[in-house]
């Protein structure tokens, strides 16, 4: 692979100063895509022509003395569950194949408003349900570091696109780790901002109370830049946070001297591959060298996160995905009555994992089981929030591995849903609590594949979280 | 234990609620897999948390209200162009009340 | 009120049994907002199909709901007017598949409704409990094509989402009504309240007010409720009353024959005057309610609720008693009609402007059933004065009133235009000359100060002109001749 030598911010600066044209930047990335996309399969669609004309438009703006914004001319890859006006948006599902949204997701609108150029829509596990991108209805994406391995998921296409140099930045979505885990497996930076920081308007919902949009980038600084652009209050999302929050970029190089960092006991040790654990220890050492006070933190209920997650997320999904019924858009398989048509359409249009989760969620909400499953899981959520609140009394940031292992082989876990679900054990708790977290690449495992370290921050704690990430990045040289 | 968590019959009922048709193979597989998963999540059953409130949202915020002002509507033709079957500006569907199996 | 069993079926079985009908009504009213409950496309009746749509009301992937403040305010108004407790509430998803429901779940309120536990007083003085009044979104409309529009025989259906997402308030009354007539009074009173507080236009014909009737019967004296059936598709107060009566009799007949009533939803058919069972697969319904994660809990501040309470307009009950004071001789029912029609302000203002109370009231009750149009209170007042002065016959007054409703204006000019008005001044002068010549003695007494004779002369003038003379103008003429 041949990642782009310059960062997004450098590219934007060069475009704004006319040192480079936006069009040439796009052409350069299209060339990289042309070389290796066939093997990686990061995209569901590459919007080459639209990208060229958009780049030409940006060059024209600059020629007229306008500033297109901090991402001027920077190509971005967008996960295919984010609505893009006039560009097919499929969630990597047969049921939405060919659908063109009549509107842009807010996050997409903000990126474009900052001068970014959409270069394509990325592959994903169908409806974001999965941890390997093998659940795409179209084809699996491969890990650019080793194409026999999965890129992680569900935002595997976005992670792979950045890792392969197809685009310096990408957007993904994270419901139980779907940004952080593929970022770790592909060796890039991935951020799940605080729930409510980035508007979900235009994000095709998997689990509404857990979903959050965030960036992938090759550098912490690029991820910070994108976070500052997309983390805005949006009156179209009722769960959007309205209070003003400090930008991340201005304090990025402030270091971690005196910052209290806790290593989460319950998310280490058992179940974590030794080489992954070793890299985490090195990261801890680097933070200590930078002046952080590192200790052991305990979040006793964190281990229950996976169970709560696998009740709450499918329950919400079962309801969110009810609208795919063959009536208004997307696939229809005809039948002699509307109920039969709904059944035929959904049975043909959804893949096995989506069906499995709809089944689980429908069951968890159904009469007689609601209290035992869904309501109980929401209480577990309260418990985990309370345990984290205690940990925040002693620590400013928390740390854990992002994924228990490095990238696994294609097909390795597809037959065993439980094994696949376990990939999310370290990332899921933060989705339940709504806090911010990010994965930073920190060297490789014994297999030579990337390892990611997860930094967790309390709600709205992004600025400090990014400072620690910058310290880790710098410590690798 | 897994077999008792969710029977094939229950599985079929849940599929009907969700408007899915599962083959016999799928029913077998799903009832086993869902049973295993439910066995795993059963760990939360032992937690004594009945007195805790349920968390609906991670943060206790409330009340985002919108002013009652009309905005641009969607273009009908654009919307209908995406529909599987239309007639006279409407979405056409097969008879609504047929037997759903 | 009890009903004699089988009175209407007349086959004599168990004719002795006394049955009591128990009715609980669920009323859905569309709230009079500009936009939908969760999105900004217009809340407007009619329109080309699928033109009042947006990503939210079409259930497009990625769309998110944002609650309409006005809808909340109107719901609180209704709650307060129904003496409910207004409380923090939570929206929930009610999950079931139907093509006119774009998301295949309805966003409604379930275990935490915005208004709970109130009451409504019927015109008769009886209080009926209100269990709850909650906010929810309306569905779109499905039209069944072929099979004569009947749902079971349709060849296919067409779906229009203009109505999808329109804000509704569902008012659930307790089963405390005992007759079709009480049910009629209840809906009529409720409609009056909804209209008075500006929450809804209350039009049953346009479907902005919809009533589902839960009907059961039980032997008089029994404390337990019988098995109920829910009747849908009643489109007017009249058909509601018919449907309830039919359904109660149907159930009485079943029970009298020793057959059970099956709990089910039944459809009222206006054309054959019967209720019909809808396909009864009720056991398949499992709505899987859970809190709507895309919306936050709704917690209206106490200040806001208090502000709304302070700004509530007078309710029908208060307006009736106020009007009854102005119309001491009118009966309660005809006073209620005026308030029901929202014309009590007109009556009050017309009487305040010198109108003749009883005549004003009569016009409103008998001649303004279709609305007031362009009629103003002052004009109505003047019209009744003209009638009182016998300047217009009642037939003429009705014609003038019609014109006032249609185009407004001044009654006297309209009457002249219709040739009803008395006479021009020259004609009046000539008439007066004639009268003075015929009655010189009376004229002399009048000139000497006997004011009573004004009436004599006016009366004579009316007599000779069949009431076309303007009494007021004639009096002025008499006075000016005397002083000249």
mmCIF file of C-alpha atoms in Angstrom, chain A residues 53-382:
data_model
loop_
_atom_site.group_PDB
_atom_site.id
_atom_site.type_symbol
_atom_site.label_atom_id
_atom_site.label_comp_id
_atom_site.label_asym_id
_atom_site.label_seq_id
_atom_site.Cartn_x
_atom_site.Cartn_y
_atom_site.Cartn_z
ATOM 1 C CA UNK A 53 -16.593 18.317 -10.624
ATOM 2 C CA UNK A 54 -16.759 19.150 -6.920
ATOM 3 C CA UNK A 55 -12.953 19.580 -6.874
ATOM 4 C CA UNK A 56 -13.127 21.842 -9.912
ATOM 5 C CA UNK A 57 -15.762 23.893 -8.096
ATOM 6 C CA UNK A 58 -13.463 24.262 -5.093
ATOM 7 C CA UNK A 59 -10.586 25.335 -7.315
ATOM 8 C CA UNK A 60 -12.898 27.928 -8.893
ATOM 9 C CA UNK A 61 -13.906 29.219 -5.435
ATOM 10 C CA UNK A 62 -10.272 29.619 -4.491
ATOM 11 C CA UNK A 63 -9.501 31.333 -7.791
ATOM 12 C CA UNK A 64 -12.231 33.844 -6.919
ATOM 13 C CA UNK A 65 -10.646 34.527 -3.558
ATOM 14 C CA UNK A 66 -13.043 32.467 -1.426
ATOM 15 C CA UNK A 67 -11.880 30.136 1.331
ATOM 16 C CA UNK A 68 -13.695 26.799 1.027
ATOM 17 C CA UNK A 69 -12.796 25.874 4.613
ATOM 18 C CA UNK A 70 -10.397 23.807 6.709
ATOM 19 C CA UNK A 71 -10.868 20.692 4.558
ATOM 20 C CA UNK A 72 -10.532 22.444 1.202
ATOM 21 C CA UNK A 73 -10.126 19.828 -1.491
ATOM 22 C CA UNK A 74 -9.617 16.927 0.920
ATOM 23 C CA UNK A 75 -11.129 13.669 -0.378
ATOM 24 C CA UNK A 76 -13.348 11.892 2.138
ATOM 25 C CA UNK A 77 -14.830 8.414 2.117
ATOM 26 C CA UNK A 78 -18.289 8.124 3.657
ATOM 27 C CA UNK A 79 -19.669 4.999 5.277
ATOM 28 C CA UNK A 80 -22.634 3.765 3.270
ATOM 29 C CA UNK A 81 -25.135 4.191 6.106
ATOM 30 C CA UNK A 82 -24.817 7.993 5.941
ATOM 31 C CA UNK A 83 -27.254 9.664 3.575
ATOM 32 C CA UNK A 84 -25.689 11.452 0.632
ATOM 33 C CA UNK A 85 -28.020 13.408 -1.604
ATOM 34 C CA UNK A 86 -28.200 11.855 -5.045
ATOM 35 C CA UNK A 87 -25.568 9.212 -4.268
ATOM 36 C CA UNK A 88 -26.825 5.662 -3.638
ATOM 37 C CA UNK A 89 -26.860 4.806 0.058
ATOM 38 C CA UNK A 90 -27.291 1.110 0.721
ATOM 39 C CA UNK A 91 -26.085 0.142 4.204
ATOM 40 C CA UNK A 92 -24.495 -2.717 2.211
ATOM 41 C CA UNK A 93 -27.923 -4.303 2.079
ATOM 42 C CA UNK A 94 -29.917 -5.713 -0.827
ATOM 43 C CA UNK A 95 -33.020 -4.146 0.664
ATOM 44 C CA UNK A 96 -31.748 -0.616 -0.016
ATOM 45 C CA UNK A 97 -29.795 -1.300 -3.184
ATOM 46 C CA UNK A 98 -30.088 1.637 -5.570
ATOM 47 C CA UNK A 99 -31.807 3.983 -3.136
ATOM 48 C CA UNK A 100 -30.745 7.606 -3.501
ATOM 49 C CA UNK A 101 -31.519 9.787 -0.488
ATOM 50 C CA UNK A 102 -33.087 13.169 -1.224
ATOM 51 C CA UNK A 103 -30.923 14.759 1.480
ATOM 52 C CA UNK A 104 -27.466 14.775 3.061
ATOM 53 C CA UNK A 105 -26.712 13.636 6.588
ATOM 54 C CA UNK A 106 -25.766 16.610 8.763
ATOM 55 C CA UNK A 107 -22.226 15.290 9.247
ATOM 56 C CA UNK A 108 -21.813 14.965 5.478
ATOM 57 C CA UNK A 109 -23.201 18.453 4.976
ATOM 58 C CA UNK A 110 -20.729 19.852 7.528
ATOM 59 C CA UNK A 111 -17.769 18.069 5.901
ATOM 60 C CA UNK A 112 -18.715 19.351 2.466
ATOM 61 C CA UNK A 113 -19.322 22.786 3.958
ATOM 62 C CA UNK A 114 -15.713 22.703 5.150
ATOM 63 C CA UNK A 115 -14.498 22.053 1.615
ATOM 64 C CA UNK A 116 -14.219 18.245 1.637
ATOM 65 C CA UNK A 117 -14.791 16.234 -1.539
ATOM 66 C CA UNK A 118 -16.768 12.996 -1.317
ATOM 67 C CA UNK A 119 -14.815 10.342 -3.177
ATOM 68 C CA UNK A 120 -17.044 7.344 -2.484
ATOM 69 C CA UNK A 121 -19.288 5.395 -0.157
ATOM 70 C CA UNK A 122 -17.644 2.656 1.856
ATOM 71 C CA UNK A 123 -18.524 -0.956 2.435
ATOM 72 C CA UNK A 124 -19.740 -2.102 5.839
ATOM 73 C CA UNK A 125 -21.400 -4.941 7.653
ATOM 74 C CA UNK A 126 -25.034 -4.857 6.569
ATOM 75 C CA UNK A 127 -26.835 -2.183 8.607
ATOM 76 C CA UNK A 128 -23.631 -1.920 10.711
ATOM 77 C CA UNK A 129 -24.260 -5.322 12.275
ATOM 78 C CA UNK A 130 -20.948 -7.055 12.506
ATOM 79 C CA UNK A 131 -17.281 -6.770 13.428
ATOM 80 C CA UNK A 132 -15.541 -7.844 10.232
ATOM 81 C CA UNK A 133 -17.359 -6.300 7.236
ATOM 82 C CA UNK A 134 -17.992 -9.861 6.095
ATOM 83 C CA UNK A 135 -21.725 -9.255 6.638
ATOM 84 C CA UNK A 136 -21.856 -6.913 3.663
ATOM 85 C CA UNK A 137 -24.475 -8.186 1.228
ATOM 86 C CA UNK A 138 -22.128 -7.289 -1.644
ATOM 87 C CA UNK A 139 -18.649 -8.573 -0.759
ATOM 88 C CA UNK A 140 -16.220 -8.495 2.142
ATOM 89 C CA UNK A 141 -13.600 -5.775 2.473
ATOM 90 C CA UNK A 142 -10.003 -6.859 3.025
ATOM 91 C CA UNK A 143 -7.476 -5.449 5.427
ATOM 92 C CA UNK A 144 -4.897 -3.350 3.507
ATOM 93 C CA UNK A 145 -2.185 -4.494 5.943
ATOM 94 C CA UNK A 146 -2.798 -8.144 5.012
ATOM 95 C CA UNK A 147 -5.502 -8.950 2.516
ATOM 96 C CA UNK A 148 -6.120 -12.390 4.003
ATOM 97 C CA UNK A 149 -7.388 -10.627 7.120
ATOM 98 C CA UNK A 150 -10.589 -8.781 7.850
ATOM 99 C CA UNK A 151 -10.457 -5.000 8.323
ATOM 100 C CA UNK A 152 -12.778 -5.248 11.333
ATOM 101 C CA UNK A 153 -16.215 -3.763 11.292
ATOM 102 C CA UNK A 154 -18.736 -2.623 10.893
ATOM 103 C CA UNK A 155 -17.005 0.442 9.383
ATOM 104 C CA UNK A 156 -14.397 -1.796 7.730
ATOM 105 C CA UNK A 157 -14.622 -0.044 4.364
ATOM 106 C CA UNK A 158 -13.899 3.374 5.869
ATOM 107 C CA UNK A 159 -10.973 2.062 7.955
ATOM 108 C CA UNK A 160 -9.523 0.238 4.948
ATOM 109 C CA UNK A 161 -9.987 3.279 2.684
ATOM 110 C CA UNK A 162 -7.891 5.425 5.021
ATOM 111 C CA UNK A 163 -5.319 2.689 5.647
ATOM 112 C CA UNK A 164 -4.962 2.085 1.892
ATOM 113 C CA UNK A 165 -4.526 5.766 1.074
ATOM 114 C CA UNK A 166 -7.787 5.977 -0.868
ATOM 115 C CA UNK A 167 -8.751 9.014 1.211
ATOM 116 C CA UNK A 168 -6.943 10.768 4.063
ATOM 117 C CA UNK A 169 -10.120 10.827 6.123
ATOM 118 C CA UNK A 170 -13.331 8.861 6.311
ATOM 119 C CA UNK A 171 -16.524 8.869 8.318
ATOM 120 C CA UNK A 172 -17.742 5.810 10.124
ATOM 121 C CA UNK A 173 -20.362 5.006 12.703
ATOM 122 C CA UNK A 174 -19.892 3.346 16.068
ATOM 123 C CA UNK A 175 -22.698 1.526 17.868
ATOM 124 C CA UNK A 176 -20.615 -0.985 19.839
ATOM 125 C CA UNK A 177 -17.111 -0.318 18.555
ATOM 126 C CA UNK A 178 -17.681 -0.102 14.823
ATOM 127 C CA UNK A 179 -15.206 2.782 14.381
ATOM 128 C CA UNK A 180 -12.636 1.927 17.040
ATOM 129 C CA UNK A 181 -12.265 -1.799 16.338
ATOM 130 C CA UNK A 182 -11.656 -1.503 12.559
ATOM 131 C CA UNK A 183 -9.368 1.487 13.224
ATOM 132 C CA UNK A 184 -7.330 -0.762 15.511
ATOM 133 C CA UNK A 185 -7.288 -3.662 13.049
ATOM 134 C CA UNK A 186 -6.276 -1.472 10.103
ATOM 135 C CA UNK A 187 -3.759 0.666 12.026
ATOM 136 C CA UNK A 188 -5.473 4.054 11.767
ATOM 137 C CA UNK A 189 -6.957 6.545 14.238
ATOM 138 C CA UNK A 190 -10.702 6.135 14.915
ATOM 139 C CA UNK A 191 -12.900 8.283 17.137
ATOM 140 C CA UNK A 192 -16.289 7.754 18.745
ATOM 141 C CA UNK A 193 -17.257 11.192 20.063
ATOM 142 C CA UNK A 194 -19.560 11.702 23.043
ATOM 143 C CA UNK A 195 -23.143 10.634 22.257
ATOM 144 C CA UNK A 196 -24.944 13.720 21.005
ATOM 145 C CA UNK A 197 -21.812 15.620 19.860
ATOM 146 C CA UNK A 198 -22.296 14.646 16.212
ATOM 147 C CA UNK A 199 -25.809 14.833 14.812
ATOM 148 C CA UNK A 200 -27.317 11.508 13.814
ATOM 149 C CA UNK A 201 -29.592 13.191 11.274
ATOM 150 C CA UNK A 202 -29.128 11.231 8.065
ATOM 151 C CA UNK A 203 -27.459 8.280 9.766
ATOM 152 C CA UNK A 204 -29.531 5.216 8.947
ATOM 153 C CA UNK A 205 -30.166 4.002 12.450
ATOM 154 C CA UNK A 206 -28.978 0.681 13.822
ATOM 155 C CA UNK A 207 -29.476 1.363 17.548
ATOM 156 C CA UNK A 208 -30.552 4.950 18.075
ATOM 157 C CA UNK A 209 -29.462 5.317 21.690
ATOM 158 C CA UNK A 210 -25.963 3.972 20.944
ATOM 159 C CA UNK A 211 -25.100 5.102 17.389
ATOM 160 C CA UNK A 212 -22.543 7.833 16.941
ATOM 161 C CA UNK A 213 -20.719 9.154 13.875
ATOM 162 C CA UNK A 214 -16.979 9.735 13.992
ATOM 163 C CA UNK A 215 -13.853 10.097 11.874
ATOM 164 C CA UNK A 216 -11.046 7.835 10.700
ATOM 165 C CA UNK A 217 -7.688 9.414 9.883
ATOM 166 C CA UNK A 218 -4.017 8.553 9.541
ATOM 167 C CA UNK A 219 -3.038 11.087 12.170
ATOM 168 C CA UNK A 220 -4.460 12.270 15.477
ATOM 169 C CA UNK A 221 -4.369 15.860 14.204
ATOM 170 C CA UNK A 222 -6.493 15.018 11.156
ATOM 171 C CA UNK A 223 -8.984 13.169 13.340
ATOM 172 C CA UNK A 224 -9.113 16.240 15.597
ATOM 173 C CA UNK A 225 -9.704 18.537 12.639
ATOM 174 C CA UNK A 226 -12.596 16.447 11.384
ATOM 175 C CA UNK A 227 -14.064 16.080 14.879
ATOM 176 C CA UNK A 228 -14.125 19.858 15.267
ATOM 177 C CA UNK A 229 -15.894 20.204 11.919
ATOM 178 C CA UNK A 230 -18.623 17.612 12.513
ATOM 179 C CA UNK A 231 -19.274 17.954 16.256
ATOM 180 C CA UNK A 232 -21.960 20.637 16.113
ATOM 181 C CA UNK A 233 -25.364 21.023 17.683
ATOM 182 C CA UNK A 234 -28.122 20.170 15.201
ATOM 183 C CA UNK A 235 -31.747 21.094 15.824
ATOM 184 C CA UNK A 236 -32.786 18.203 13.561
ATOM 185 C CA UNK A 237 -31.566 15.626 16.101
ATOM 186 C CA UNK A 238 -33.395 15.749 19.432
ATOM 187 C CA UNK A 239 -30.508 13.959 21.145
ATOM 188 C CA UNK A 240 -27.941 16.480 19.913
ATOM 189 C CA UNK A 241 -26.055 18.294 22.697
ATOM 190 C CA UNK A 242 -26.700 22.034 22.596
ATOM 191 C CA UNK A 243 -24.173 23.273 25.125
ATOM 192 C CA UNK A 244 -21.065 24.868 23.630
ATOM 193 C CA UNK A 245 -18.005 22.622 23.731
ATOM 194 C CA UNK A 246 -14.337 23.554 23.262
ATOM 195 C CA UNK A 247 -12.652 22.535 20.005
ATOM 196 C CA UNK A 248 -10.086 19.777 20.158
ATOM 197 C CA UNK A 249 -7.426 21.083 17.795
ATOM 198 C CA UNK A 250 -6.256 24.173 19.735
ATOM 199 C CA UNK A 251 -5.085 22.143 22.770
ATOM 200 C CA UNK A 252 -3.874 19.085 20.896
ATOM 201 C CA UNK A 253 -0.200 19.583 21.837
ATOM 202 C CA UNK A 254 -0.764 20.386 25.513
ATOM 203 C CA UNK A 255 0.521 16.988 26.640
ATOM 204 C CA UNK A 256 -0.590 14.891 29.613
ATOM 205 C CA UNK A 257 1.642 16.135 32.429
ATOM 206 C CA UNK A 258 -0.248 15.573 35.680
ATOM 207 C CA UNK A 259 -3.186 13.919 33.928
ATOM 208 C CA UNK A 260 -4.549 10.936 35.896
ATOM 209 C CA UNK A 261 -4.987 7.917 33.634
ATOM 210 C CA UNK A 262 -6.598 4.693 34.831
ATOM 211 C CA UNK A 263 -6.096 1.324 33.178
ATOM 212 C CA UNK A 264 -9.400 -0.540 33.313
ATOM 213 C CA UNK A 265 -8.820 -3.793 35.193
ATOM 214 C CA UNK A 266 -11.939 -5.509 33.882
ATOM 215 C CA UNK A 267 -11.014 -4.895 30.227
ATOM 216 C CA UNK A 268 -7.499 -6.315 30.492
ATOM 217 C CA UNK A 269 -6.051 -9.690 31.356
ATOM 218 C CA UNK A 270 -8.291 -12.612 30.551
ATOM 219 C CA UNK A 271 -9.343 -12.774 26.925
ATOM 220 C CA UNK A 272 -6.787 -10.220 25.741
ATOM 221 C CA UNK A 273 -4.079 -11.584 23.453
ATOM 222 C CA UNK A 274 -0.623 -11.264 25.163
ATOM 223 C CA UNK A 275 0.900 -9.278 22.303
ATOM 224 C CA UNK A 276 -1.985 -6.840 22.401
ATOM 225 C CA UNK A 277 -1.616 -6.537 26.182
ATOM 226 C CA UNK A 278 2.136 -5.939 25.758
ATOM 227 C CA UNK A 279 1.529 -3.043 23.384
ATOM 228 C CA UNK A 280 -0.917 -1.523 25.844
ATOM 229 C CA UNK A 281 1.738 -1.739 28.560
ATOM 230 C CA UNK A 282 4.154 0.114 26.298
ATOM 231 C CA UNK A 283 1.533 2.790 25.697
ATOM 232 C CA UNK A 284 1.089 3.161 29.447
ATOM 233 C CA UNK A 285 4.829 3.584 29.775
ATOM 234 C CA UNK A 286 4.836 6.289 27.113
ATOM 235 C CA UNK A 287 2.083 8.214 28.895
ATOM 236 C CA UNK A 288 3.949 7.942 32.195
ATOM 237 C CA UNK A 289 7.104 9.238 30.547
ATOM 238 C CA UNK A 290 5.073 12.208 29.362
ATOM 239 C CA UNK A 291 4.143 12.997 32.959
ATOM 240 C CA UNK A 292 0.779 11.258 33.324
ATOM 241 C CA UNK A 293 -0.059 9.619 36.641
ATOM 242 C CA UNK A 294 -1.126 6.131 35.706
ATOM 243 C CA UNK A 295 -3.016 3.784 38.026
ATOM 244 C CA UNK A 296 -5.392 0.872 37.906
ATOM 245 C CA UNK A 297 -9.056 1.705 37.568
ATOM 246 C CA UNK A 298 -11.994 -0.556 38.258
ATOM 247 C CA UNK A 299 -15.327 -0.502 36.480
ATOM 248 C CA UNK A 300 -16.816 -3.664 38.025
ATOM 249 C CA UNK A 301 -19.860 -3.819 35.766
ATOM 250 C CA UNK A 302 -17.975 -3.191 32.502
ATOM 251 C CA UNK A 303 -18.004 -6.909 31.821
ATOM 252 C CA UNK A 304 -21.799 -6.892 31.704
ATOM 253 C CA UNK A 305 -21.689 -4.364 28.885
ATOM 254 C CA UNK A 306 -21.708 -6.971 26.156
ATOM 255 C CA UNK A 307 -24.837 -8.628 27.510
ATOM 256 C CA UNK A 308 -26.695 -5.341 27.882
ATOM 257 C CA UNK A 309 -25.530 -4.312 24.431
ATOM 258 C CA UNK A 310 -26.759 -7.507 22.784
ATOM 259 C CA UNK A 311 -30.221 -6.892 24.199
ATOM 260 C CA UNK A 312 -30.554 -3.138 23.692
ATOM 261 C CA UNK A 313 -29.028 -2.814 20.228
ATOM 262 C CA UNK A 314 -31.057 -5.597 18.562
ATOM 263 C CA UNK A 315 -34.256 -4.380 20.262
ATOM 264 C CA UNK A 316 -33.865 -0.884 18.863
ATOM 265 C CA UNK A 317 -32.726 -2.301 15.526
ATOM 266 C CA UNK A 318 -35.786 -4.528 15.224
ATOM 267 C CA UNK A 319 -37.929 -1.398 15.359
ATOM 268 C CA UNK A 320 -35.628 0.856 13.289
ATOM 269 C CA UNK A 321 -35.505 -1.705 10.478
ATOM 270 C CA UNK A 322 -39.271 -2.237 10.372
ATOM 271 C CA UNK A 323 -39.565 0.562 7.802
ATOM 272 C CA UNK A 324 -37.878 -1.584 5.175
ATOM 273 C CA UNK A 325 -41.080 -3.167 3.960
ATOM 274 C CA UNK A 326 -41.101 -2.789 0.180
ATOM 275 C CA UNK A 327 -43.708 -0.025 0.147
ATOM 276 C CA UNK A 328 -41.926 3.319 -0.265
ATOM 277 C CA UNK A 329 -38.342 2.678 -1.386
ATOM 278 C CA UNK A 330 -35.771 -0.006 -1.922
ATOM 279 C CA UNK A 331 -36.416 -3.625 -2.736
ATOM 280 C CA UNK A 332 -39.857 -5.131 -3.253
ATOM 281 C CA UNK A 333 -40.542 -8.808 -3.811
ATOM 282 C CA UNK A 334 -44.131 -8.942 -4.965
ATOM 283 C CA UNK A 335 -46.795 -11.162 -3.441
ATOM 284 C CA UNK A 336 -50.561 -11.437 -3.394
ATOM 285 C CA UNK A 337 -51.086 -9.328 -0.277
ATOM 286 C CA UNK A 338 -49.208 -6.553 1.478
ATOM 287 C CA UNK A 339 -48.295 -8.671 4.534
ATOM 288 C CA UNK A 340 -47.002 -11.393 2.209
ATOM 289 C CA UNK A 341 -45.118 -8.777 0.202
ATOM 290 C CA UNK A 342 -43.544 -7.391 3.392
ATOM 291 C CA UNK A 343 -42.441 -10.875 4.385
ATOM 292 C CA UNK A 344 -41.108 -11.789 0.954
ATOM 293 C CA UNK A 345 -39.245 -8.483 0.657
ATOM 294 C CA UNK A 346 -37.674 -8.609 4.104
ATOM 295 C CA UNK A 347 -36.790 -12.290 3.860
ATOM 296 C CA UNK A 348 -35.024 -11.730 0.538
ATOM 297 C CA UNK A 349 -33.586 -8.313 1.341
ATOM 298 C CA UNK A 350 -31.970 -8.854 4.731
ATOM 299 C CA UNK A 351 -28.912 -11.012 5.265
ATOM 300 C CA UNK A 352 -28.579 -13.662 7.934
ATOM 301 C CA UNK A 353 -26.938 -11.529 10.634
ATOM 302 C CA UNK A 354 -29.546 -8.800 10.252
ATOM 303 C CA UNK A 355 -32.323 -11.375 10.517
ATOM 304 C CA UNK A 356 -30.678 -12.897 13.584
ATOM 305 C CA UNK A 357 -30.542 -9.550 15.343
ATOM 306 C CA UNK A 358 -34.070 -8.556 14.332
ATOM 307 C CA UNK A 359 -35.218 -11.885 15.774
ATOM 308 C CA UNK A 360 -33.304 -11.346 18.993
ATOM 309 C CA UNK A 361 -34.558 -7.773 19.365
ATOM 310 C CA UNK A 362 -38.158 -8.642 18.577
ATOM 311 C CA UNK A 363 -37.981 -11.404 21.171
ATOM 312 C CA UNK A 364 -36.417 -9.130 23.809
ATOM 313 C CA UNK A 365 -39.254 -6.607 23.384
ATOM 314 C CA UNK A 366 -42.097 -9.069 23.084
ATOM 315 C CA UNK A 367 -44.833 -9.454 25.593
ATOM 316 C CA UNK A 368 -43.712 -11.361 28.639
ATOM 317 C CA UNK A 369 -39.986 -10.825 28.049
ATOM 318 C CA UNK A 370 -39.672 -7.042 28.053
ATOM 319 C CA UNK A 371 -38.939 -6.711 31.771
ATOM 320 C CA UNK A 372 -36.561 -9.656 31.879
ATOM 321 C CA UNK A 373 -34.520 -8.509 28.912
ATOM 322 C CA UNK A 374 -34.897 -4.994 27.558
ATOM 323 C CA UNK A 375 -35.831 -3.221 30.782
ATOM 324 C CA UNK A 376 -33.189 -5.148 32.691
ATOM 325 C CA UNK A 377 -30.536 -4.242 30.139
ATOM 326 C CA UNK A 378 -31.425 -0.545 30.488
ATOM 327 C CA UNK A 379 -30.849 -0.930 34.223
ATOM 328 C CA UNK A 380 -27.481 -2.568 33.610
ATOM 329 C CA UNK A 381 -26.738 0.530 31.624
ATOM 330 C CA UNK A 382 -27.516 2.650 34.675
#
